Short mmCIF file of C-alpha atoms in Angstrom, two decimals:
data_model
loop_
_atom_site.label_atom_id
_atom_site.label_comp_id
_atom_site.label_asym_id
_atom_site.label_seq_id
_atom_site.Cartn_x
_atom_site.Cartn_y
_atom_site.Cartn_z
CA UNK A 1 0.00 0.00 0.00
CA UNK A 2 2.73 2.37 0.48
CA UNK A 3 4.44 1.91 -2.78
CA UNK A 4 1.03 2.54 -4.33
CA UNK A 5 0.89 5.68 -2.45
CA UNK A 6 4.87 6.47 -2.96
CA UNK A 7 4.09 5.40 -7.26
CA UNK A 8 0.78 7.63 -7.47
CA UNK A 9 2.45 10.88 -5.74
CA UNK A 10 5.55 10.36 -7.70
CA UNK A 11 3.57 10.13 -10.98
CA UNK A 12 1.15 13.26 -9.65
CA UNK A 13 4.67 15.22 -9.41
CA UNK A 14 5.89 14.81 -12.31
CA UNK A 15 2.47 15.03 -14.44
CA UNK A 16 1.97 18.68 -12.29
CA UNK A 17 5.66 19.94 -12.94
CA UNK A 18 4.94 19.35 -16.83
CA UNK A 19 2.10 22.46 -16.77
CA UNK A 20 4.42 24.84 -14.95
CA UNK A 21 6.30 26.78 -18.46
CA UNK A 22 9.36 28.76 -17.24
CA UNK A 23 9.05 32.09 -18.55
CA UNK A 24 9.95 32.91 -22.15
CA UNK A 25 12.83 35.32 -22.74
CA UNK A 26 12.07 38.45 -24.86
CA UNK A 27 13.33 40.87 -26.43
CA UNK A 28 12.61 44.33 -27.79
CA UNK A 29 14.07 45.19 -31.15
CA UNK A 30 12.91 48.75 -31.71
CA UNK A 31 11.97 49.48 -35.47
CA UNK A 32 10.11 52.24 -36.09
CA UNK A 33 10.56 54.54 -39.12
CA UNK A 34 9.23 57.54 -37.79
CA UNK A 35 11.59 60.65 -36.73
CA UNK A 36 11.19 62.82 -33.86
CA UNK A 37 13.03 65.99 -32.17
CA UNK A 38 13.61 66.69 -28.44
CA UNK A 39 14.69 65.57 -25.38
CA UNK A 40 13.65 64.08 -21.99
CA UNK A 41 14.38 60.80 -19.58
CA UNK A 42 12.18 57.98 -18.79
CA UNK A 43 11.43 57.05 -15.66
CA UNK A 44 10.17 53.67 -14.19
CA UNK A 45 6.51 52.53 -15.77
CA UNK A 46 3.79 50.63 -13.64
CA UNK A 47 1.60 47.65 -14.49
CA UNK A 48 -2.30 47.82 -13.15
CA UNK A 49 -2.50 44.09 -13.71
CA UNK A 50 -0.19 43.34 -11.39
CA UNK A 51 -1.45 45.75 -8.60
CA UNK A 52 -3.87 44.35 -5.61
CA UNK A 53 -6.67 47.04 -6.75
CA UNK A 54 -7.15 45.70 -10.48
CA UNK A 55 -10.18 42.91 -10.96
CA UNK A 56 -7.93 39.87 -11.91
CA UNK A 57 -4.51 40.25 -10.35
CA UNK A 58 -1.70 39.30 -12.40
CA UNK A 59 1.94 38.32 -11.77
CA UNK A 60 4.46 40.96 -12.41
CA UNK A 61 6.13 39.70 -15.64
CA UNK A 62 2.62 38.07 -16.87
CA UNK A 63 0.73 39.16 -19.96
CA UNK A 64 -2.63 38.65 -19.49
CA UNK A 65 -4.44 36.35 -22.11
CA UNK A 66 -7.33 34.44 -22.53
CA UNK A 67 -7.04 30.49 -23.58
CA UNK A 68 -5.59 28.11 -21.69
CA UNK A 69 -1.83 28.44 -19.89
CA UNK A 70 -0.51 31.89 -19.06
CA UNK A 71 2.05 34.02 -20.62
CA UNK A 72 4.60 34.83 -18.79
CA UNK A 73 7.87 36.64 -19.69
CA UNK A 74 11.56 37.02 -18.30
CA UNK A 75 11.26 40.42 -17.05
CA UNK A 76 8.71 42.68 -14.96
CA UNK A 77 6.20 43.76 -17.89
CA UNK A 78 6.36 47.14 -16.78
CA UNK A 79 10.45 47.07 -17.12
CA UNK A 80 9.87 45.11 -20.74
CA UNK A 81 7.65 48.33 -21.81
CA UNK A 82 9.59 50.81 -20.44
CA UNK A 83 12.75 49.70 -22.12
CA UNK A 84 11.01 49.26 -25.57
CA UNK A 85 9.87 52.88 -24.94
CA UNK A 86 13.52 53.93 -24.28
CA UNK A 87 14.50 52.42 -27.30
CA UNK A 88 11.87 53.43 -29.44
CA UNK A 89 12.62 57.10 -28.74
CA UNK A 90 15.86 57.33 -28.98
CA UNK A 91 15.82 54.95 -31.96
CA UNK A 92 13.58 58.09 -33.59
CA UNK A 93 15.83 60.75 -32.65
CA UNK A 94 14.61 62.24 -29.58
CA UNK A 95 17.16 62.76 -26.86
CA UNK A 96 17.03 60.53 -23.39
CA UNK A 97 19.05 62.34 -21.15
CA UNK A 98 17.21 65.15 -20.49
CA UNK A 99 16.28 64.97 -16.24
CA UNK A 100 14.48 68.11 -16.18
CA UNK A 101 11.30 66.59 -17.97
CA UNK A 102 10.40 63.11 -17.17
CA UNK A 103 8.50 60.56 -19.29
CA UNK A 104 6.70 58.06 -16.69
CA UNK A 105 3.75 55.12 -17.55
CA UNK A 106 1.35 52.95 -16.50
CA UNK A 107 0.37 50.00 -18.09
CA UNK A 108 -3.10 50.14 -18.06
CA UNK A 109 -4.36 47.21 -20.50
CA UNK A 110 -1.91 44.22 -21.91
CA UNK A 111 -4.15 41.53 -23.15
CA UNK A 112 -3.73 38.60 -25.98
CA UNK A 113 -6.97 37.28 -26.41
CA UNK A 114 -5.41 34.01 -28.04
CA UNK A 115 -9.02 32.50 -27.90
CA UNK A 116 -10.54 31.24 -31.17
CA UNK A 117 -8.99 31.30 -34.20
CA UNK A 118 -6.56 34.42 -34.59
CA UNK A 119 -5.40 37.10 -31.63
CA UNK A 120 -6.96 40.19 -30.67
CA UNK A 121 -4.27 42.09 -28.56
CA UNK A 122 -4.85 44.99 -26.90
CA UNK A 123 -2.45 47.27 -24.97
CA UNK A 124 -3.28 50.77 -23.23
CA UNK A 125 -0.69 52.65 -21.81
CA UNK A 126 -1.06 56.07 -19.71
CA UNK A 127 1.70 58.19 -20.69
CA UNK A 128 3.04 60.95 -18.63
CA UNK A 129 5.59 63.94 -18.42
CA UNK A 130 6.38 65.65 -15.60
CA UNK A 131 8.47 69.00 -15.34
CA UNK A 132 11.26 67.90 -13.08
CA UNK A 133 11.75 71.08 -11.54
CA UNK A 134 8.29 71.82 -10.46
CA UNK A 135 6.43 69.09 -10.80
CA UNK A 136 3.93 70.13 -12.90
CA UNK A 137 2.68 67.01 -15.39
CA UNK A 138 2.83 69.00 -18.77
CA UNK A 139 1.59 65.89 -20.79
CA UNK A 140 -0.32 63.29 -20.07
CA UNK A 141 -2.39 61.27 -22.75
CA UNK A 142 -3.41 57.54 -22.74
CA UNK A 143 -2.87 55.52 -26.60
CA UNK A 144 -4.62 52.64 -26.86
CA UNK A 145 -4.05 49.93 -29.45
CA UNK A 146 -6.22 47.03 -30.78
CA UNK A 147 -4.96 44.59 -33.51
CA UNK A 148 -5.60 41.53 -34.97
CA UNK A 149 -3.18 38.53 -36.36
CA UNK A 150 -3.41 35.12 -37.42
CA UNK A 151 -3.65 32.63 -34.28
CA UNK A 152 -0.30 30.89 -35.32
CA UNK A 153 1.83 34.19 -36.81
CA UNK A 154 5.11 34.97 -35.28
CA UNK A 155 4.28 36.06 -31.87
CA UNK A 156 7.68 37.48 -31.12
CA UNK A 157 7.10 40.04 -33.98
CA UNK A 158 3.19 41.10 -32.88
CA UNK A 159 4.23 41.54 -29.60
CA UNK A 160 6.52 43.63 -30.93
CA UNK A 161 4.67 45.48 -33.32
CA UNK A 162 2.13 46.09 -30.68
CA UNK A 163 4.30 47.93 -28.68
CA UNK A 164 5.57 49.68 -31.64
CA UNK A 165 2.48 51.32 -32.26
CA UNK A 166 1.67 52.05 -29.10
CA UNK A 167 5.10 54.12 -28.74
CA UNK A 168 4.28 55.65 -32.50
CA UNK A 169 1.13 56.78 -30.99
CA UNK A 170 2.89 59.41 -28.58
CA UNK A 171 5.22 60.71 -31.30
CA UNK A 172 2.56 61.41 -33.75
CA UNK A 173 0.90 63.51 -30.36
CA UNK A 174 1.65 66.89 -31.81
CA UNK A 175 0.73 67.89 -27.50
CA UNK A 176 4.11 65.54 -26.94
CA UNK A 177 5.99 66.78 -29.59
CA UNK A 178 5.59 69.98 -28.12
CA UNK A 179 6.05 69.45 -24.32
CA UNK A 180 9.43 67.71 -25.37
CA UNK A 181 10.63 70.73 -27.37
#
C-alpha cells in the first residue's frame, strides 16, 4: 500500500511539474521609421495588472491572455515596456538624457486574447511627463491599441509590433511633440 501511495504521488509530481512553463525570454528590437526631435528621460513605468486594486490580479512579468496556460515573460512587464519605450525614442531621434522633464507610464491594458482562431491584442498605456523642476505634469495622454493577427503568426514580432504602435502613438501627439521641445 505504500508503494502505491509512494508510485501515485511520484507520478502526480511529475504530471503537475509538466504544466508549470518557465518564462519565455524576450526581447525588444525597436523598429520604427518615424523621426522625432527633443529631449527628456524615462522614468520607471507601472503595471495595473499586477497591482492588488485591479479585478484579476496578475503576476508581475505576466501578460494577461485568454485560452488556456498563461504568458509569462523574463522580465517585470512594466520594465519590458519601459525599455522598448527607451528604445523606441531614442531609436527616432529624440534625446534621453534630459532629467528636467520626465517621461513616466502605466500599463493600463496588456491583453492577448489568443481565444478562437486568430489574436486580438490589446495594450493601453497612460503616458506621462512631468516637469522635473516643479512638478507640474505637462503631458499626459493615454494611446490605446487594438490589432488583430493570425492565431499561429510569429508572436515574437506582434508583440513587438504592438508595442511599436503604441510608442508611435505618442510621437505622432503633436501635444508631446511639443512638451518635449
Amino acid at each position: 500500500m505504500k508503494k502505491l501511495f509512494v508510485s501515485v504521488a511520484v507520478v502526480t509530481t511529475l504530471a503537475l511539474s509538466g504544466c508549470a512553463t518557465p518564462p519565455i525570454p524576450v526581447n525588444y528590437a525597436p523598429s520604427s521609421i518615424k523621426s522625432a526631435a527633443g529631449s527628456l528621460s524615462v522614468s520607471d513605468f507601472s503595471y495595473f495588472p499586477s497591482t492588488p486594486t485591479a479585478p484579476k490580479v496578475v503576476a508581475s512579468n505576466q501578460i494577461r491572455n485568454t485560452a488556456m496556460g498563461e504568458i509569462k515573460i523574463d522580465r517585470d512587464v512594466s520594465k519590458f515596456v519601459r525599455d522598448a519605450v527607451f528604445s523606441e525614442l531614442r531609436v527616432v531621434g529624440i534625446k534621453t538624457n534630459d532629467s528636467s522633464k520626465v517621461l513616466s507610464g502605466e500599463v493600463e491594458e496588456f491583453l492577448i486574447d489568443d481565444l478562437g482562431y486568430s489574436v486580438d491584442w490589446t495594450l493601453r498605456i497612460k503616458y506621462v511627463l512631468t516637469d522635473a523642476t516643479s512638478k507640474k505634469i505637462v503631458f499626459s495622454s493615454t494611446k490605446n491599441t487594438q490589432r488583430n493577427t493570425a492565431k499561429f503568426a510569429n508572436v515574437f514580432g506582434a508583440l513587438n509590433e504592438t508595442i511599436k504602435i503604441n510608442i508611435e502613438q505618442l510621437i505622432d501627439d503633436a501635444n508631446f511633440v511639443k512638451a518635449i521641445q
